[in-house]
């Protein structure tokens, strides 16, 4: 009888040991790497039970490809990128682009139309010019200098289909938007790999999957709530982007100048202090946030009302806070 009980106890102990070994071998842990592309640090955190070396290598490849394709200030061998579009000396009427770059330009061109000119992508000379003045602390450009930049920016982008554009050297400037496309490509890859627990962070912006306990991630905003403390949001399978935080400004002679140029004035935008956007697609969060930063809160509310599934929260220049109708669902 005792032998039988002992055998049963040994069997139970063996099963428990196997179970413990299984849990230890399959225990999910954080894996994290930081990538420097698009002139910023991008921190990718993945919670998984496998070695992530191959996954991070693929993620690096994705960011590198999108960064090189959309670089306006450097050319790369064998790549037709934004720099090529701006400055190439090819004696031909059209350029053939990589499909990914053509997709980005098609997307932003559609938003140019939807925004009715609030958002333009052919402001490269003006944007670069302002950046140079403010970075080098050499003063503020005169109206004549700004007019010269505007003349350089006069060429429009012409999409011809079949990944071709007119070779008329439009001075394309995409801001942060290519990072949104890259993040969408990364999250699509992670889903194909069966990875759902991840968080991608760039400054105060985040693209989030699920947390380990299947709950949303919490993100603090620089926009204060009614209690005069940081607004806390919660997101899962969403992107949250803020335009107008301190990293979006230059300071010169105790004045703050936005990095984003208002197409109507060709000067740094001064419509709102900051705006936060939440969307399902990273590309949409980045482009809508850019547009809302370039217009008034009232005009921005009209735009948001026509974009299903996207919500926003603004702080205007006087410190007043406004939220779109369903932004509250993301607030803690």
CSV table of N, CA, C and O in Angstrom, one decimal, residues 136-222:
chain,number,residue,atom,x,y,z
A,136,UNK,N,21.6,77.2,-36.3
A,136,UNK,CA,22.9,77.9,-36.2
A,136,UNK,C,22.9,79.2,-35.4
A,136,UNK,O,23.9,79.9,-35.2
A,137,UNK,N,21.6,79.6,-35.0
A,137,UNK,CA,21.5,80.8,-34.1
A,137,UNK,C,22.0,82.0,-34.9
A,137,UNK,O,22.7,82.8,-34.3
A,138,UNK,N,21.6,82.1,-36.2
A,138,UNK,CA,22.1,83.2,-37.0
A,138,UNK,C,21.0,84.3,-37.3
A,138,UNK,O,21.1,85.1,-38.2
A,139,UNK,N,20.0,84.3,-36.4
A,139,UNK,CA,18.9,85.3,-36.6
A,139,UNK,C,17.7,84.7,-37.2
A,139,UNK,O,17.5,83.5,-37.3
A,140,UNK,N,16.8,85.6,-37.7
A,140,UNK,CA,15.6,85.2,-38.3
A,140,UNK,C,15.6,85.7,-39.8
A,140,UNK,O,16.0,86.8,-40.1
A,141,UNK,N,15.2,84.8,-40.7
A,141,UNK,CA,15.3,85.2,-42.1
A,141,UNK,C,14.4,86.4,-42.5
A,141,UNK,O,13.3,86.6,-42.0
A,142,UNK,N,14.9,87.2,-43.5
A,142,UNK,CA,14.1,88.3,-43.9
A,142,UNK,C,13.0,87.8,-44.9
A,142,UNK,O,13.0,86.7,-45.3
A,143,UNK,N,12.1,88.7,-45.2
A,143,UNK,CA,11.0,88.3,-46.1
A,143,UNK,C,11.5,88.0,-47.5
A,143,UNK,O,11.0,87.1,-48.2
A,144,UNK,N,12.6,88.7,-47.9
A,144,UNK,CA,13.2,88.4,-49.2
A,144,UNK,C,13.8,87.0,-49.2
A,144,UNK,O,13.7,86.3,-50.2
A,145,UNK,N,14.5,86.6,-48.1
A,145,UNK,CA,15.0,85.2,-48.1
A,145,UNK,C,13.9,84.2,-48.1
A,145,UNK,O,14.0,83.2,-48.8
A,146,UNK,N,12.8,84.4,-47.3
A,146,UNK,CA,11.7,83.5,-47.3
A,146,UNK,C,11.1,83.4,-48.7
A,146,UNK,O,10.7,82.3,-49.2
A,147,UNK,N,10.9,84.5,-49.4
A,147,UNK,CA,10.4,84.5,-50.7
A,147,UNK,C,11.2,83.7,-51.7
A,147,UNK,O,10.7,83.0,-52.5
A,148,UNK,N,12.5,83.8,-51.5
A,148,UNK,CA,13.4,83.0,-52.4
A,148,UNK,C,13.2,81.5,-52.1
A,148,UNK,O,13.2,80.7,-53.0
A,149,UNK,N,13.0,81.1,-50.8
A,149,UNK,CA,12.7,79.7,-50.5
A,149,UNK,C,11.4,79.3,-51.2
A,149,UNK,O,11.3,78.2,-51.7
A,150,UNK,N,10.4,80.1,-51.1
A,150,UNK,CA,9.1,79.8,-51.6
A,150,UNK,C,9.2,79.6,-53.1
A,150,UNK,O,8.5,78.7,-53.7
A,151,UNK,N,10.0,80.3,-53.8
A,151,UNK,CA,10.2,80.1,-55.3
A,151,UNK,C,10.9,78.8,-55.5
A,151,UNK,O,10.5,78.1,-56.5
A,152,UNK,N,11.8,78.4,-54.7
A,152,UNK,CA,12.4,77.0,-54.9
A,152,UNK,C,11.4,75.9,-54.6
A,152,UNK,O,11.5,74.8,-55.1
A,153,UNK,N,10.3,76.2,-53.8
A,153,UNK,CA,9.3,75.2,-53.5
A,153,UNK,C,8.1,75.2,-54.4
A,153,UNK,O,7.1,74.6,-54.1
A,154,UNK,N,8.2,75.9,-55.5
A,154,UNK,CA,7.0,76.1,-56.4
A,154,UNK,C,6.6,74.9,-57.1
A,154,UNK,O,5.4,74.8,-57.5
A,155,UNK,N,7.5,73.9,-57.3
A,155,UNK,CA,7.1,72.7,-58.1
A,155,UNK,C,6.3,71.8,-57.3
A,155,UNK,O,6.6,71.5,-56.1
A,156,UNK,N,5.2,71.3,-57.9
A,156,UNK,CA,4.3,70.4,-57.2
A,156,UNK,C,4.7,68.9,-57.6
A,156,UNK,O,5.4,68.7,-58.6
A,157,UNK,N,4.2,68.0,-56.7
A,157,UNK,CA,4.4,66.6,-57.0
A,157,UNK,C,3.4,66.1,-57.9
A,157,UNK,O,2.2,66.3,-57.8
A,158,UNK,N,3.8,65.4,-59.0
A,158,UNK,CA,2.9,64.8,-60.0
A,158,UNK,C,3.1,63.3,-60.0
A,158,UNK,O,4.1,62.7,-60.3
A,159,UNK,N,2.1,62.5,-59.5
A,159,UNK,CA,2.1,61.1,-59.4
A,159,UNK,C,1.5,60.6,-60.7
A,159,UNK,O,0.4,60.9,-61.1
A,160,UNK,N,2.2,59.7,-61.4
A,160,UNK,CA,1.8,59.3,-62.8
A,160,UNK,C,1.4,57.8,-62.8
A,160,UNK,O,1.0,57.3,-63.9
A,161,UNK,N,1.3,57.2,-61.7
A,161,UNK,CA,0.9,55.8,-61.6
A,161,UNK,C,2.1,54.9,-61.9
A,161,UNK,O,3.2,55.3,-62.4
A,162,UNK,N,2.0,53.6,-61.7
A,162,UNK,CA,3.0,52.6,-61.9
A,162,UNK,C,4.3,53.0,-61.2
A,162,UNK,O,5.4,52.8,-61.8
A,163,UNK,N,4.2,53.6,-60.1
A,163,UNK,CA,5.4,54.0,-59.2
A,163,UNK,C,6.2,55.1,-59.9
A,163,UNK,O,7.4,55.2,-59.6
A,164,UNK,N,5.7,55.8,-60.8
A,164,UNK,CA,6.4,56.9,-61.5
A,164,UNK,C,5.9,58.2,-61.1
A,164,UNK,O,4.7,58.4,-60.9
A,165,UNK,N,6.8,59.2,-61.1
A,165,UNK,CA,6.5,60.6,-60.8
A,165,UNK,C,7.2,61.5,-61.9
A,165,UNK,O,8.1,61.1,-62.5
A,166,UNK,N,6.6,62.7,-62.1
A,166,UNK,CA,7.3,63.6,-63.0
A,166,UNK,C,8.6,64.1,-62.4
A,166,UNK,O,8.7,64.4,-61.2
A,167,UNK,N,9.6,64.1,-63.2
A,167,UNK,CA,11.0,64.5,-62.7
A,167,UNK,C,11.1,66.0,-62.8
A,167,UNK,O,11.9,66.6,-63.6
A,168,UNK,N,10.3,66.8,-62.0
A,168,UNK,CA,10.4,68.2,-62.0
A,168,UNK,C,11.0,68.8,-60.7
A,168,UNK,O,10.9,70.0,-60.4
A,169,UNK,N,11.6,67.9,-59.9
A,169,UNK,CA,12.4,68.3,-58.7
A,169,UNK,C,11.5,69.0,-57.6
A,169,UNK,O,11.9,70.0,-57.1
A,170,UNK,N,10.4,68.4,-57.3
A,170,UNK,CA,9.6,69.0,-56.2
A,170,UNK,C,10.4,68.9,-54.9
A,170,UNK,O,11.0,67.9,-54.6
A,171,UNK,N,10.4,70.0,-54.1
A,171,UNK,CA,11.2,70.0,-52.8
A,171,UNK,C,10.3,69.4,-51.7
A,171,UNK,O,9.8,70.0,-50.8
A,172,UNK,N,10.3,68.0,-51.7
A,172,UNK,CA,9.4,67.3,-50.8
A,172,UNK,C,10.0,67.3,-49.4
A,172,UNK,O,11.1,67.1,-49.2
A,173,UNK,N,9.1,67.6,-48.4
A,173,UNK,CA,9.4,67.5,-47.0
A,173,UNK,C,8.3,66.7,-46.3
A,173,UNK,O,7.1,67.1,-46.3
A,174,UNK,N,8.6,65.6,-45.7
A,174,UNK,CA,7.6,64.7,-45.1
A,174,UNK,C,7.6,64.8,-43.6
A,174,UNK,O,6.7,64.1,-43.0
A,175,UNK,N,8.5,65.5,-42.9
A,175,UNK,CA,8.5,65.6,-41.5
A,175,UNK,C,8.6,64.2,-40.8
A,175,UNK,O,9.4,63.4,-41.2
A,176,UNK,N,7.8,63.9,-39.8
A,176,UNK,CA,7.8,62.7,-39.1
A,176,UNK,C,7.0,61.6,-39.7
A,176,UNK,O,7.1,60.4,-39.3
A,177,UNK,N,6.3,61.9,-40.8
A,177,UNK,CA,5.3,60.9,-41.3
A,177,UNK,C,6.0,59.6,-41.7
A,177,UNK,O,5.4,58.5,-41.5
A,178,UNK,N,7.2,59.6,-42.4
A,178,UNK,CA,7.7,58.3,-42.7
A,178,UNK,C,7.9,57.3,-41.5
A,178,UNK,O,7.8,56.1,-41.7
A,179,UNK,N,8.2,57.9,-40.3
A,179,UNK,CA,8.3,57.0,-39.2
A,179,UNK,C,7.0,56.3,-38.9
A,179,UNK,O,7.0,55.1,-38.5
A,180,UNK,N,5.8,56.9,-39.2
A,180,UNK,CA,4.6,56.2,-39.0
A,180,UNK,C,4.4,55.0,-40.0
A,180,UNK,O,4.0,54.0,-39.6
A,181,UNK,N,4.9,55.2,-41.2
A,181,UNK,CA,4.8,54.1,-42.2
A,181,UNK,C,5.8,53.0,-41.7
A,181,UNK,O,5.4,51.8,-41.8
A,182,UNK,N,6.9,53.3,-41.2
A,182,UNK,CA,7.9,52.3,-40.7
A,182,UNK,C,7.3,51.6,-39.5
A,182,UNK,O,7.4,50.3,-39.5
A,183,UNK,N,6.7,52.3,-38.6
A,183,UNK,CA,6.1,51.6,-37.5
A,183,UNK,C,4.9,50.7,-37.9
A,183,UNK,O,4.8,49.6,-37.3
A,184,UNK,N,4.2,51.1,-38.9
A,184,UNK,CA,3.1,50.2,-39.4
A,184,UNK,C,3.7,48.9,-40.0
A,184,UNK,O,3.2,47.8,-39.8
A,185,UNK,N,4.8,49.1,-40.7
A,185,UNK,CA,5.5,47.9,-41.3
A,185,UNK,C,6.1,47.0,-40.2
A,185,UNK,O,6.0,45.8,-40.3
A,186,UNK,N,6.6,47.6,-39.1
A,186,UNK,CA,7.1,46.8,-38.0
A,186,UNK,C,6.0,46.0,-37.3
A,186,UNK,O,6.1,44.8,-37.0
A,187,UNK,N,4.9,46.7,-37.0
A,187,UNK,CA,3.8,46.0,-36.3
A,187,UNK,C,3.2,44.9,-37.2
A,187,UNK,O,2.8,43.9,-36.7
A,188,UNK,N,3.1,45.2,-38.5
A,188,UNK,CA,2.6,44.1,-39.4
A,188,UNK,C,3.5,42.9,-39.4
A,188,UNK,O,3.0,41.8,-39.4
A,189,UNK,N,4.8,43.1,-39.4
A,189,UNK,CA,5.8,42.0,-39.3
A,189,UNK,C,5.6,41.3,-38.0
A,189,UNK,O,5.6,40.0,-38.0
A,190,UNK,N,5.5,42.0,-36.9
A,190,UNK,CA,5.4,41.3,-35.6
A,190,UNK,C,4.1,40.5,-35.5
A,190,UNK,O,4.2,39.4,-34.9
A,191,UNK,N,3.0,41.0,-36.1
A,191,UNK,CA,1.8,40.2,-36.1
A,191,UNK,C,2.0,38.9,-36.9
A,191,UNK,O,1.5,37.8,-36.5
A,192,UNK,N,2.7,39.0,-38.0
A,192,UNK,CA,2.9,37.8,-38.8
A,192,UNK,C,3.8,36.8,-38.0
A,192,UNK,O,3.6,35.5,-38.2
A,193,UNK,N,4.6,37.3,-37.1
A,193,UNK,CA,5.4,36.4,-36.3
A,193,UNK,C,4.7,35.9,-35.1
A,193,UNK,O,5.3,35.2,-34.2
A,194,UNK,N,3.5,36.3,-34.9
A,194,UNK,CA,2.7,35.9,-33.7
A,194,UNK,C,3.0,36.6,-32.5
A,194,UNK,O,2.8,36.2,-31.4
A,195,UNK,N,3.6,37.8,-32.6
A,195,UNK,CA,4.0,38.6,-31.5
A,195,UNK,C,3.0,39.7,-31.3
A,195,UNK,O,2.8,40.6,-32.1
A,196,UNK,N,2.3,39.7,-30.1
A,196,UNK,CA,1.3,40.7,-29.9
A,196,UNK,C,1.6,41.6,-28.7
A,196,UNK,O,1.0,42.7,-28.5
A,197,UNK,N,2.6,41.3,-27.9
A,197,UNK,CA,3.0,42.1,-26.8
A,197,UNK,C,4.3,42.9,-27.1
A,197,UNK,O,5.4,42.4,-27.1
A,198,UNK,N,4.0,44.2,-27.5
A,198,UNK,CA,5.1,45.1,-27.9
A,198,UNK,C,4.8,46.5,-27.6
A,198,UNK,O,3.6,46.9,-27.5
A,199,UNK,N,5.8,47.3,-27.5
A,199,UNK,CA,5.7,48.8,-27.4
A,199,UNK,C,6.8,49.5,-28.1
A,199,UNK,O,8.0,49.2,-27.9
A,200,UNK,N,6.4,50.4,-29.0
A,200,UNK,CA,7.4,51.2,-29.7
A,200,UNK,C,7.3,52.6,-29.3
A,200,UNK,O,6.2,53.2,-29.3
A,201,UNK,N,8.4,53.2,-28.9
A,201,UNK,CA,8.4,54.6,-28.3
A,201,UNK,C,9.4,55.4,-29.1
A,201,UNK,O,10.5,55.0,-29.4
A,202,UNK,N,9.0,56.7,-29.3
A,202,UNK,CA,9.9,57.7,-30.0
A,202,UNK,C,9.5,59.0,-29.3
A,202,UNK,O,8.4,59.5,-29.5
A,203,UNK,N,10.4,59.5,-28.5
A,203,UNK,CA,10.1,60.7,-27.7
A,203,UNK,C,8.9,60.4,-26.9
A,203,UNK,O,8.8,59.4,-26.2
A,204,UNK,N,7.8,61.2,-27.0
A,204,UNK,CA,6.6,61.0,-26.2
A,204,UNK,C,5.6,60.2,-27.0
A,204,UNK,O,4.4,60.1,-26.5
A,205,UNK,N,5.9,59.7,-28.2
A,205,UNK,CA,5.0,59.0,-29.0
A,205,UNK,C,5.1,57.5,-28.9
A,205,UNK,O,6.2,57.0,-28.6
A,206,UNK,N,4.0,56.8,-29.1
A,206,UNK,CA,4.0,55.4,-28.9
A,206,UNK,C,3.1,54.6,-29.8
A,206,UNK,O,2.0,55.1,-30.2
A,207,UNK,N,3.6,53.5,-30.3
A,207,UNK,CA,2.8,52.5,-31.0
A,207,UNK,C,2.7,51.3,-30.2
A,207,UNK,O,3.8,50.7,-29.9
A,208,UNK,N,1.5,50.9,-29.8
A,208,UNK,CA,1.4,49.8,-28.8
A,208,UNK,C,0.6,48.7,-29.2
A,208,UNK,O,-0.5,48.8,-29.9
A,209,UNK,N,1.0,47.5,-28.9
A,209,UNK,CA,0.2,46.3,-29.0
A,209,UNK,C,-0.5,46.0,-27.7
A,209,UNK,O,-1.1,46.9,-27.2
A,210,UNK,N,-0.4,44.8,-27.2
A,210,UNK,CA,-1.0,44.5,-25.9
A,210,UNK,C,0.1,44.4,-24.8
A,210,UNK,O,1.3,44.0,-25.2
A,211,UNK,N,-0.2,44.7,-23.6
A,211,UNK,CA,0.7,44.5,-22.5
A,211,UNK,C,0.7,43.0,-22.1
A,211,UNK,O,-0.1,42.3,-22.7
A,212,UNK,N,1.5,42.6,-21.2
A,212,UNK,CA,1.6,41.2,-20.9
A,212,UNK,C,0.3,40.7,-20.3
A,212,UNK,O,0.0,39.5,-20.6
A,213,UNK,N,-0.4,41.5,-19.6
A,213,UNK,CA,-1.6,41.0,-19.0
A,213,UNK,C,-2.8,41.3,-19.9
A,213,UNK,O,-4.0,41.3,-19.4
A,214,UNK,N,-2.5,41.6,-21.1
A,214,UNK,CA,-3.6,41.8,-22.2
A,214,UNK,C,-4.3,43.2,-22.0
A,214,UNK,O,-5.3,43.4,-22.6
A,215,UNK,N,-3.8,44.0,-21.1
A,215,UNK,CA,-4.4,45.3,-20.9
A,215,UNK,C,-3.7,46.4,-21.7
A,215,UNK,O,-2.6,46.2,-22.2
A,216,UNK,N,-4.3,47.5,-21.8
A,216,UNK,CA,-3.7,48.6,-22.6
A,216,UNK,C,-2.5,49.1,-21.9
A,216,UNK,O,-2.3,49.0,-20.7
A,217,UNK,N,-1.6,49.8,-22.6
A,217,UNK,CA,-0.5,50.5,-22.1
A,217,UNK,C,-0.9,51.9,-21.7
A,217,UNK,O,-1.8,52.5,-22.3
A,218,UNK,N,-0.4,52.4,-20.6
A,218,UNK,CA,-0.7,53.8,-20.2
A,218,UNK,C,0.4,54.8,-20.6
A,218,UNK,O,1.6,54.5,-20.5
A,219,UNK,N,-0.1,55.9,-21.2
A,219,UNK,CA,0.9,56.9,-21.7
A,219,UNK,C,0.5,58.2,-21.1
A,219,UNK,O,-0.7,58.7,-21.2
A,220,UNK,N,1.4,58.9,-20.5
A,220,UNK,CA,1.2,60.3,-19.9
A,220,UNK,C,1.4,61.3,-21.0
A,220,UNK,O,2.4,61.3,-21.7
A,221,UNK,N,0.5,62.3,-21.1
A,221,UNK,CA,0.6,63.4,-22.0
A,221,UNK,C,1.2,64.6,-21.3
A,221,UNK,O,1.0,64.8,-20.1
A,222,UNK,N,1.8,65.5,-22.1
A,222,UNK,CA,2.2,66.8,-21.6
A,222,UNK,C,1.0,67.7,-21.5
A,222,UNK,O,1.1,68.8,-20.8
